[in-house]
CSV table of C-alpha atoms in Angstrom, one decimal:
chain,number,residue,atom,x,y,z
N,1,UNK,CA,18.1,-16.1,0.1
N,2,UNK,CA,14.3,-15.8,0.3
N,3,UNK,CA,12.6,-13.0,-1.6
N,4,UNK,CA,9.9,-11.3,0.4
N,5,UNK,CA,7.1,-9.8,-1.7
N,6,UNK,CA,4.5,-7.4,-0.4
N,7,UNK,CA,2.2,-4.5,-1.5
N,8,UNK,CA,3.0,-0.9,-0.8
N,9,UNK,CA,0.1,1.6,-1.2
N,10,UNK,CA,1.0,5.3,-1.5
N,11,UNK,CA,-1.6,7.8,-0.7
N,12,UNK,CA,-1.7,11.6,-1.1
N,13,UNK,CA,-2.3,12.7,2.5
N,14,UNK,CA,-1.5,11.6,6.0
N,15,UNK,CA,-5.2,12.0,6.9
N,16,UNK,CA,-6.2,9.6,4.1
N,17,UNK,CA,-3.5,7.1,5.0
N,18,UNK,CA,-5.0,6.9,8.5
N,19,UNK,CA,-8.5,6.6,7.1
N,20,UNK,CA,-7.6,3.8,4.7
N,21,UNK,CA,-5.7,1.9,7.4
N,22,UNK,CA,-8.7,2.1,9.6
N,23,UNK,CA,-11.0,0.8,6.8
N,24,UNK,CA,-8.6,-2.1,6.0
N,25,UNK,CA,-8.2,-3.0,9.7
N,26,UNK,CA,-12.0,-3.0,10.2
N,27,UNK,CA,-12.1,-5.6,7.3
N,28,UNK,CA,-9.6,-7.8,9.3
N,29,UNK,CA,-6.8,-7.3,6.8
N,30,UNK,CA,-3.2,-7.4,8.0
N,31,UNK,CA,-1.8,-3.9,7.2
N,32,UNK,CA,0.4,-1.3,8.8
N,33,UNK,CA,1.5,2.3,8.2
N,34,UNK,CA,5.2,2.6,7.3
N,35,UNK,CA,7.4,5.5,6.1
N,36,UNK,CA,7.2,6.0,2.4
N,37,UNK,CA,10.2,4.2,0.9
N,38,UNK,CA,12.7,6.6,-0.6
N,39,UNK,CA,12.5,5.0,-4.0
N,40,UNK,CA,8.8,6.0,-4.3
N,41,UNK,CA,7.3,9.4,-4.7
N,42,UNK,CA,4.1,10.7,-3.2
N,43,UNK,CA,2.7,13.8,-1.5
N,44,UNK,CA,2.7,12.1,1.8
N,45,UNK,CA,5.6,10.6,3.7
N,46,UNK,CA,3.6,7.6,4.8
N,47,UNK,CA,2.4,4.5,3.0
N,48,UNK,CA,0.6,1.3,3.8
N,49,UNK,CA,2.2,-2.2,3.7
N,50,UNK,CA,-0.1,-5.1,2.9
N,51,UNK,CA,-0.2,-8.7,1.7
N,52,UNK,CA,-0.3,-9.1,-2.0
N,53,UNK,CA,-3.0,-11.7,-1.6
N,54,UNK,CA,-5.3,-8.9,-0.3
N,55,UNK,CA,-4.8,-6.6,-3.2
N,56,UNK,CA,-8.3,-7.1,-4.9
N,57,UNK,CA,-10.0,-6.8,-1.5
N,58,UNK,CA,-8.1,-3.6,-0.8
N,59,UNK,CA,-9.0,-2.1,-4.1
N,60,UNK,CA,-12.7,-3.0,-3.6
N,61,UNK,CA,-12.7,-1.4,-0.2
N,62,UNK,CA,-11.2,1.8,-1.6
N,63,UNK,CA,-13.7,1.9,-4.5
N,64,UNK,CA,-16.7,1.1,-2.2
N,65,UNK,CA,-15.6,4.0,0.1
N,66,UNK,CA,-15.4,6.3,-2.9
N,67,UNK,CA,-11.7,7.1,-2.5
N,68,UNK,CA,-10.6,8.6,-5.8
N,69,UNK,CA,-8.2,6.4,-7.8
N,70,UNK,CA,-6.0,9.5,-8.4
N,71,UNK,CA,-5.2,9.7,-4.7
N,72,UNK,CA,-3.5,6.3,-4.4
N,73,UNK,CA,-1.1,4.0,-6.1
N,74,UNK,CA,-0.2,0.3,-5.6
N,75,UNK,CA,3.4,-1.0,-5.9
N,76,UNK,CA,4.9,-4.5,-5.6
N,77,UNK,CA,8.0,-4.6,-3.4
N,78,UNK,CA,10.4,-7.5,-3.8
N,79,UNK,CA,12.9,-7.5,-0.9
N,80,UNK,CA,16.0,-9.7,-1.0
N,81,UNK,CA,18.1,-9.0,2.1
N,82,UNK,CA,18.7,-5.3,2.2
N,83,UNK,CA,17.9,-4.8,-1.5
N,84,UNK,CA,14.4,-3.7,-2.5
N,85,UNK,CA,12.9,-3.5,-6.0
N,86,UNK,CA,9.6,-1.6,-6.6
N,87,UNK,CA,7.3,-1.9,-9.6
N,88,UNK,CA,3.8,-0.7,-10.3
N,89,UNK,CA,1.3,-3.4,-9.2
N,90,UNK,CA,-1.0,-4.5,-12.0
N,91,UNK,CA,-4.3,-6.1,-11.1
């Protein structure tokens, strides 16, 4: 069975999730807002799903737009069928 790998970005507020999604879409990145996976904790019930290959670009966009690092976290999701494993994403 194929293991699907992708990036999950948790963000502290719904407003900021929508702002970040807009910034990333304006940069022609393939992202979408999804419900926060139950295995992860954050103040907001939404998160952003993105391609791992775009991680450095996403981080640069967040920094260039002066979004505080304390407001977001990056996780690697490895999905195998219905099983998901999350780990902190290290750059």
